Short mmCIF file of C-alpha atoms in Angstrom, two decimals:
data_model
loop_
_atom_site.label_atom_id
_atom_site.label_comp_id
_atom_site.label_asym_id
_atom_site.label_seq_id
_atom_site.Cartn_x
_atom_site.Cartn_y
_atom_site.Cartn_z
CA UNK A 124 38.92 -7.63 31.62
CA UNK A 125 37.78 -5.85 28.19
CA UNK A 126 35.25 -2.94 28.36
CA UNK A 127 33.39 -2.19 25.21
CA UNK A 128 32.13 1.56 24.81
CA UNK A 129 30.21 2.81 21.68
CA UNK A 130 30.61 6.27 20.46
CA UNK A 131 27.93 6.87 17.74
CA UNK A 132 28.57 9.92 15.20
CA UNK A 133 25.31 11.06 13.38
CA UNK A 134 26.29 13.46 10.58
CA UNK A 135 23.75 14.06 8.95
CA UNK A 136 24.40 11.31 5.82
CA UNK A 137 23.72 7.95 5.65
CA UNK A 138 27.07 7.34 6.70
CA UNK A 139 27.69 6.40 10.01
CA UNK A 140 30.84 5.74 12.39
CA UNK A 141 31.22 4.34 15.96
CA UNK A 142 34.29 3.81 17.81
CA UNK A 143 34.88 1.35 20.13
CA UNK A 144 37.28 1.63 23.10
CA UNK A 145 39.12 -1.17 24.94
CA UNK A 146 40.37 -1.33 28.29
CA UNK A 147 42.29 -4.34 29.02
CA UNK A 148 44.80 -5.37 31.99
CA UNK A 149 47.56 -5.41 29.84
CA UNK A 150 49.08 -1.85 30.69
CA UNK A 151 48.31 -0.04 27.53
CA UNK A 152 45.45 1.86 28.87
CA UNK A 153 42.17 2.32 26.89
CA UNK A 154 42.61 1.81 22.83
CA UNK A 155 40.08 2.87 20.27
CA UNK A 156 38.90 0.71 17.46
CA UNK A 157 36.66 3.01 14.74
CA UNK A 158 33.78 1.55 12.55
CA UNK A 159 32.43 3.06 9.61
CA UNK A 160 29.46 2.10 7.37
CA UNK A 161 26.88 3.72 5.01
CA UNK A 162 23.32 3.03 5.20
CA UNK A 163 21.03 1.97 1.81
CA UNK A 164 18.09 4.64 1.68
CA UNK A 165 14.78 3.32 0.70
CA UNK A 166 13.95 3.25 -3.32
CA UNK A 167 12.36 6.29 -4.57
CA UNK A 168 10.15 7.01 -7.69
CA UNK A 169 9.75 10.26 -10.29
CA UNK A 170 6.11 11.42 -10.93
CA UNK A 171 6.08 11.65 -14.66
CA UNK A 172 6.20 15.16 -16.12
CA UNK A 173 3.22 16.35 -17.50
CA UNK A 174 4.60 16.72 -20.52
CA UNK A 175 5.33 12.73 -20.28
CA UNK A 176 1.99 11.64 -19.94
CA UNK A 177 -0.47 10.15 -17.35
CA UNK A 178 -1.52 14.03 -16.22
CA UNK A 179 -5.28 14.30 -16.04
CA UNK A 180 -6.04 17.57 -17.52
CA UNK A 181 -9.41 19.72 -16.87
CA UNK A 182 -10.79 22.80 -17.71
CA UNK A 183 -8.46 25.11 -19.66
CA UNK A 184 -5.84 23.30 -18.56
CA UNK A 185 -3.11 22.32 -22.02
CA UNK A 186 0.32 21.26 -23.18
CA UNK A 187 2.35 23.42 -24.98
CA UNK A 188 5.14 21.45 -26.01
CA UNK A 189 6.67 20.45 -22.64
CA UNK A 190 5.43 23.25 -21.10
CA UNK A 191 1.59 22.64 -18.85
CA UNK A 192 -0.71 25.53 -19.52
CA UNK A 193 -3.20 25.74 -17.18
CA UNK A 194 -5.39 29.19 -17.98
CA UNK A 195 -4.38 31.70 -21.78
CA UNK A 196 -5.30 35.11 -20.80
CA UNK A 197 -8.75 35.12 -21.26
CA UNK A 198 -11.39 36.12 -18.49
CA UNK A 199 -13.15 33.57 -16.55
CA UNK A 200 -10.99 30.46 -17.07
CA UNK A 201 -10.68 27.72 -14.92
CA UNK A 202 -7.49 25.07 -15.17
CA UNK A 203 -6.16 21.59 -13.63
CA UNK A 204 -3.55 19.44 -14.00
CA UNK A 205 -3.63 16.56 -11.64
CA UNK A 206 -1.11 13.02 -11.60
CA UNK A 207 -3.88 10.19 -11.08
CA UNK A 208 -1.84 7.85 -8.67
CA UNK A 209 -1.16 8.51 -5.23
CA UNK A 210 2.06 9.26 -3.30
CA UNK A 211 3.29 8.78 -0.08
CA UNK A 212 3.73 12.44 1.15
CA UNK A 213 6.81 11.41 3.57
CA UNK A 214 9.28 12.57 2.26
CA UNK A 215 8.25 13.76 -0.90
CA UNK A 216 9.84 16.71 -2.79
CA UNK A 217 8.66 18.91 -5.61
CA UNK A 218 10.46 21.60 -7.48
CA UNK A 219 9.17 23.44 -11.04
CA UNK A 220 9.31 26.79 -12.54
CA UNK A 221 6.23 29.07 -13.09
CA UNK A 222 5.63 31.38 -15.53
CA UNK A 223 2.26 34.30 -14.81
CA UNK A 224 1.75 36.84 -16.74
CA UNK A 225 0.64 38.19 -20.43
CA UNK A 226 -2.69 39.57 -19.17
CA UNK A 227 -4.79 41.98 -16.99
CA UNK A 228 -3.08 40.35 -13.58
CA UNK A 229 -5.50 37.66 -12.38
CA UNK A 230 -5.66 35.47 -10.71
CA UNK A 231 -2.79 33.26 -9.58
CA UNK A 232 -2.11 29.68 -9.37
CA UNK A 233 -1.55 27.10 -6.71
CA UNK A 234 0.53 23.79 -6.33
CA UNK A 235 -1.72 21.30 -4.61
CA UNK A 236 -0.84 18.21 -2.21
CA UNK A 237 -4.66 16.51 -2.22
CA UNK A 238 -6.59 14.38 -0.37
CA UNK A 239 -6.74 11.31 -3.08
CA UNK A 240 -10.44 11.30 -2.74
CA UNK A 241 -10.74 15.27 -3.75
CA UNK A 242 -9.64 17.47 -6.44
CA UNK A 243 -9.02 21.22 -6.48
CA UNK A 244 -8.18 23.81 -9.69
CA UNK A 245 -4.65 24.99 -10.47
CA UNK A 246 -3.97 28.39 -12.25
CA UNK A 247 -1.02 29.66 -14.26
CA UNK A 248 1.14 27.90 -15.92
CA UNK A 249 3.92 25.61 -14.80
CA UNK A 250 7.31 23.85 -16.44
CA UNK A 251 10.14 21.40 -15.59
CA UNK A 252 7.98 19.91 -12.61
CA UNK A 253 10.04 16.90 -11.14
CA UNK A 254 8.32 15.80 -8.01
CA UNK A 255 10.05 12.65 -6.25
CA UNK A 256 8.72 10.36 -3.43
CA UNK A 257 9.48 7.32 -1.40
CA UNK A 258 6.96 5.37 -3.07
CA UNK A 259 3.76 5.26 -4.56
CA UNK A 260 0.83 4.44 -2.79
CA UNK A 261 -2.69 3.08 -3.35
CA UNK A 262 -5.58 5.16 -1.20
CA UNK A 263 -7.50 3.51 1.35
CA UNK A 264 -10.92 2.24 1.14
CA UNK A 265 -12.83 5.50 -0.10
CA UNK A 266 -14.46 7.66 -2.69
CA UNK A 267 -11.10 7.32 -4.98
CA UNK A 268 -11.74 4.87 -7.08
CA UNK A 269 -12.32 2.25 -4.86
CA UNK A 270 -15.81 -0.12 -6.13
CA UNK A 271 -17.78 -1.71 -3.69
CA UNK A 272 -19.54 -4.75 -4.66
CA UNK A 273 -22.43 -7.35 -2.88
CA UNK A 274 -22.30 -6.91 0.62
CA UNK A 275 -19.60 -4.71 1.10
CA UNK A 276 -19.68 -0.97 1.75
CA UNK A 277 -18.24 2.11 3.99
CA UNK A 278 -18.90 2.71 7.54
CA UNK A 279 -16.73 6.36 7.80
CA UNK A 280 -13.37 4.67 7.84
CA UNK A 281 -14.11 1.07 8.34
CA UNK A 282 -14.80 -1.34 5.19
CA UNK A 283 -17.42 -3.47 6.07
CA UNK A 284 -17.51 -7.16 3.52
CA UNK A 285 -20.54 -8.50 5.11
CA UNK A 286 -22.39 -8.71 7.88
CA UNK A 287 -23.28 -11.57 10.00
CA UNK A 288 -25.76 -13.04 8.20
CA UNK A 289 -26.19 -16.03 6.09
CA UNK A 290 -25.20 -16.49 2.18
CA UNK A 291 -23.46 -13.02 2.13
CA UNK A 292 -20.30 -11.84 -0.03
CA UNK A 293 -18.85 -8.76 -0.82
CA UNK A 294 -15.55 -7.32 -2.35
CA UNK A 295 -13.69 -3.48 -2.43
CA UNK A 296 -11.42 -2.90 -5.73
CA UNK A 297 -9.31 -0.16 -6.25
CA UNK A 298 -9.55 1.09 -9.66
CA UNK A 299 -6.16 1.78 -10.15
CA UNK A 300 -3.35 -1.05 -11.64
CA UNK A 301 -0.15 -1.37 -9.55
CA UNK A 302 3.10 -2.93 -9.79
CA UNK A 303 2.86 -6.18 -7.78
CA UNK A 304 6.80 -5.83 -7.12
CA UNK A 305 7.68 -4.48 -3.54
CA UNK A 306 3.78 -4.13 -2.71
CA UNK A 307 3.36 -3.56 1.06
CA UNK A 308 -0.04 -3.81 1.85
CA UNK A 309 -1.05 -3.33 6.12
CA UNK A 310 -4.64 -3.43 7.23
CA UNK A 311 -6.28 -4.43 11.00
CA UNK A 312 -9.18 -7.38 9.95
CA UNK A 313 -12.07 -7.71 12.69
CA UNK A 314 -13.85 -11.17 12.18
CA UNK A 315 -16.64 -12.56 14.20
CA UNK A 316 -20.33 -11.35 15.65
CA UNK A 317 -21.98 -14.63 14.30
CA UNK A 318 -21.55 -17.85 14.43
CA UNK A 319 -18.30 -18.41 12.80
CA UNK A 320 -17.56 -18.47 9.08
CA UNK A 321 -15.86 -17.86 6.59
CA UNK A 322 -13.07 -15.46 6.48
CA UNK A 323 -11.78 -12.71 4.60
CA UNK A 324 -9.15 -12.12 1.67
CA UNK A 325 -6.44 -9.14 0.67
CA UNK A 326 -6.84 -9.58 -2.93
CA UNK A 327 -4.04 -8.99 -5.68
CA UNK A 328 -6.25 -9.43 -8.54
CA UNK A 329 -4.79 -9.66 -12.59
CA UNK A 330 -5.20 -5.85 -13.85
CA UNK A 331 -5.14 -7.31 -16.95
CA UNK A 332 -7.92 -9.97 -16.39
CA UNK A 333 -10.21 -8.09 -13.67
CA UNK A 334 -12.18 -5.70 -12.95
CA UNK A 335 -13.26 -3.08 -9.79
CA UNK A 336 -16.45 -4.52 -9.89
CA UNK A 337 -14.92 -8.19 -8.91
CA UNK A 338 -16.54 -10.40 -6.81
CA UNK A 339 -15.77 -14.14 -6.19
CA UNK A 340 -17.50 -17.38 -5.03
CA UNK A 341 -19.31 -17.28 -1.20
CA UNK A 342 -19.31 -19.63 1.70
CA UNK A 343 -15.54 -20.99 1.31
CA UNK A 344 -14.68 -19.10 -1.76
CA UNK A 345 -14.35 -15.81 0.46
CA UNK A 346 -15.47 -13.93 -2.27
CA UNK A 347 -12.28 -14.63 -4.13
CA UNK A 348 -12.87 -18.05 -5.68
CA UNK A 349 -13.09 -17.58 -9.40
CA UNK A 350 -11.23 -14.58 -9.99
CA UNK A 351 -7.55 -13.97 -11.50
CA UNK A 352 -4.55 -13.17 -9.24
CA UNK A 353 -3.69 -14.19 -6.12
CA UNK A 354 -5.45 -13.69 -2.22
CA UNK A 355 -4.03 -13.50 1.61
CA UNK A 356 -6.71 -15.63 3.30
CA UNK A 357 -7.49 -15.18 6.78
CA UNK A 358 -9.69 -18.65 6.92
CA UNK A 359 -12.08 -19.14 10.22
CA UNK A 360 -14.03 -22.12 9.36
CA UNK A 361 -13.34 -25.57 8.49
CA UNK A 362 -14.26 -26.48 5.15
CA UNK A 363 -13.93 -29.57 3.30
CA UNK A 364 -9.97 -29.87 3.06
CA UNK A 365 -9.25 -26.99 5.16
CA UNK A 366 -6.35 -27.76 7.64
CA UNK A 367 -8.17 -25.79 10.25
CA UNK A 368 -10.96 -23.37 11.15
CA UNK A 369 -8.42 -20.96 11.85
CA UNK A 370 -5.48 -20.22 9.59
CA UNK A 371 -3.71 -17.61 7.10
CA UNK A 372 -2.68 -19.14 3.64
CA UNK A 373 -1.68 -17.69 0.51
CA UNK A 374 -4.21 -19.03 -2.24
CA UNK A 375 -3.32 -18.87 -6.14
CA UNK A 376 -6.67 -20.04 -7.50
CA UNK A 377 -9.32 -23.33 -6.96
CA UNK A 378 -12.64 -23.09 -5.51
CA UNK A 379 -12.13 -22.87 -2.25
CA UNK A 380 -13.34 -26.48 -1.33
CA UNK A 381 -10.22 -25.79 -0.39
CA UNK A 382 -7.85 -23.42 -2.57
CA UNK A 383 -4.94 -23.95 -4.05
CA UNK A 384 -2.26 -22.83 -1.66
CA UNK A 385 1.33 -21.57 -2.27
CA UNK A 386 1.44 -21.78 1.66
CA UNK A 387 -0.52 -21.88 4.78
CA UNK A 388 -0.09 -21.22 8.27
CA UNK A 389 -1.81 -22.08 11.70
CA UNK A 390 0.56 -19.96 13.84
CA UNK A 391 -1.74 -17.71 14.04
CA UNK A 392 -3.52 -15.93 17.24
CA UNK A 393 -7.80 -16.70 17.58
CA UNK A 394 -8.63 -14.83 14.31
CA UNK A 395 -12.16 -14.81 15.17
CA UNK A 396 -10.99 -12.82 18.86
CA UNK A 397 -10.03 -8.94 18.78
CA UNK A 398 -8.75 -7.64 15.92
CA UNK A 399 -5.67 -8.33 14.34
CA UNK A 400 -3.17 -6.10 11.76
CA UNK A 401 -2.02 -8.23 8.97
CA UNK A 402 1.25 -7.16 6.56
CA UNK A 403 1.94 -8.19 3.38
CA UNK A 404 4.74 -7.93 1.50
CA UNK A 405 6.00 -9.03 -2.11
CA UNK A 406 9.73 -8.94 -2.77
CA UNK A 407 11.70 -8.58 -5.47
CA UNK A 408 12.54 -11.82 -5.72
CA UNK A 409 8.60 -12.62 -6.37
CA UNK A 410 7.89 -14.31 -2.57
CA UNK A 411 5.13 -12.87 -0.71
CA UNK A 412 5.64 -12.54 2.82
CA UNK A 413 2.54 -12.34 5.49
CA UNK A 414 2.67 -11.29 8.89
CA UNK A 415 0.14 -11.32 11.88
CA UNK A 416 0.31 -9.01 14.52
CA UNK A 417 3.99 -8.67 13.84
CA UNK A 418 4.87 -11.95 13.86
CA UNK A 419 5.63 -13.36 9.97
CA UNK A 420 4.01 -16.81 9.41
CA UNK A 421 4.45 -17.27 5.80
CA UNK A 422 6.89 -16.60 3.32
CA UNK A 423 6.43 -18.56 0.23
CA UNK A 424 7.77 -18.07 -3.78
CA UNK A 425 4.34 -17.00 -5.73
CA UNK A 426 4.10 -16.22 -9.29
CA UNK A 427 2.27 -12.70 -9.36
CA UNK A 428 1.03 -11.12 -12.47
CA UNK A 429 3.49 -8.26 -12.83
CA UNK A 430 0.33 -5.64 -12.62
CA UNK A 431 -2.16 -5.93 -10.36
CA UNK A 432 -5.78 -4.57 -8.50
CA UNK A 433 -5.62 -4.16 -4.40
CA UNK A 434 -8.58 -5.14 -3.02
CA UNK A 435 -10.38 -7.03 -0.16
CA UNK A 436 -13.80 -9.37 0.23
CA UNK A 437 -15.28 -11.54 2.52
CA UNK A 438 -18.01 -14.11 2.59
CA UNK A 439 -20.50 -16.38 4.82
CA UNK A 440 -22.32 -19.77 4.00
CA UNK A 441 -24.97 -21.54 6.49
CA UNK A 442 -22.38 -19.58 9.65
CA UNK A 443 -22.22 -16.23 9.81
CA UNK A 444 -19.47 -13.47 10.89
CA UNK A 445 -19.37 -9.83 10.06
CA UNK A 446 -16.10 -8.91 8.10
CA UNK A 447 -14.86 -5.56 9.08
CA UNK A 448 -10.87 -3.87 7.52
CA UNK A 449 -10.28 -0.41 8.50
CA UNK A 450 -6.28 0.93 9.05
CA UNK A 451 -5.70 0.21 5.31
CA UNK A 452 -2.20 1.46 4.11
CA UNK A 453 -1.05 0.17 0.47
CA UNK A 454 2.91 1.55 -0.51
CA UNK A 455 5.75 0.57 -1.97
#
């Protein structure tokens, strides 16, 4: 008889240990076998400097050098300095010196975490800012920078393509270009209401070909069909060439009459019943992974343009659906 025991040590690294102990029938009593091995942590990204570039400065806000000036000392001034692209906020860390002073003693200043979709002034000035994260993110569907075109619009925090009516097609762009590299993009899609068409798309759109204001072909075209870059299809109706009236594929262009697909997959649950949370991931290695409800159903080798614009859209022909995404989370 051999018992196995597990002793795990939690220190406070990555590295961890775990000691097993044995207990045969040999007479030698228990013996103790140790383990050790050191976890990889996640990638992490730098937010530029200011003084590097990419800082959207308002109001009195200035470089000086490498230094960020946000108000001189004169009355009445007003100064911000704002990074443009999202960041996940787990995790993040931020560390800079501040400088106040040379005047009458008002007001102060203030380092902001923000709401993507609002912006707020800064005072003082501020130097050697180095502010690191887990990733960067795009916002959800909102008032930061996200178009809405056709169809589509907001309902609070749902993202409503089209409703279930006939000859309808909308998209949602964020304005914003992206790596396409380790893009994770999660999102719950609610399809149905009508009588069953067409489907709806995650769109990874060319930044340097398209626009926010994209919109594709309707009917089969999902409201991709036409437009650079890639789309996750979540495909409820049975068009000419379509395997089924209910599948995910991973489209790289055509007209939808059918696409072109990289992959497709009919493992799918009733997309057209519930709703249903859809991950997708690209690796490193340039293959874009899909997943349904947890389960992965695709993972196929894509060529992706290296930048690209997240989006969504969603059409009907002669059958209707209404085309709802809401839980949107875009990170690296």
């Amino acid at each position: 008889m051999t018992c196995w025991t597990c002793r795990i040590a939690l220190n406070g690294s990555r590295e961890r240990s775990c000691t097993y102990q044995l207990t045969s029938d040999d007479g030698r009593g228990p013996q103790n076998e140790s383990l050790t091995g050191t976890g990889t942590a996640p990638g992490r990204v730098t937010v530029p400097a200011p003084g590097d570039g990419g800082w959207k400065l308002k109001g009195s806000a200035q470089l000086s050098g490498a230094d960020l000036q946000l108000t001189r000392t004169g009355a009445r001034q007003v100064g911000s300095a704002v990074f443009p692209v999202p960041v996940v906020t787990d995790g993040l860390k931020a560390a800079f010196s501040t400088v106040i002073g040379g005047g009458s003693g008002g007001d102060g200043r203030t380092f902001g975490l923000l709401d993507p979709g609002r912006r707020h002034p800064h005072r003082a000035g501020q130097r050697d800012a180095v502010i690191t994260a887990t990733s960067y993110a795009v916002p959800p569907p909102g008032p930061n920078r996200w178009t809405c075109n056709g169809f589509a619009a907001l309902s609070g925090t749902y993202l409503v393509l089209t409703q279930a009516v006939q000859g309808a097609r909308g998209s949602a762009v964020q304005g914003t270009a992206v790596p396409s590299a380790r893009l994770k993009a999660t999102f719950t899609a609610a399809i149905g209401g009508g009588t069953g068409a067409d489907g709806l798309a995650l769109l990874l759109l060319d930044a340097a070909k398209a626009t926010p204001t994209a919109l594709g072909a309707g009917g089969g075209g999902l409201g991709y069909a036409g437009l650079p870059g890639i789309a996750v299809t979540l495909d409820t109706h049975r068009n000419t060439g379509d395997r089924s009236a209910n599948f995910v594929g991973v489209a790289v262009g055509g007209t939808g009459s059918p696409f072109t697909y990289a992959a497709t997959s009919t493992a799918v649950p009733a997309l057209r019943t519930g709703t249903h949370v859809v991950d997708v991931t690209v690796t490193t290695a340039g293959h874009v992974l899909v997943a349904v409800d947890g389960t992965q159903v695709i993972d196929t080798a894509v060529a992706l343009p290296q930048n690209v614009l997240v989006g969504f859209a969603a059409a009907t022909g002669s059958a209707t659906d209404n085309h709802t995404v809401r839980g949107v989370k875009i990170t690296y």
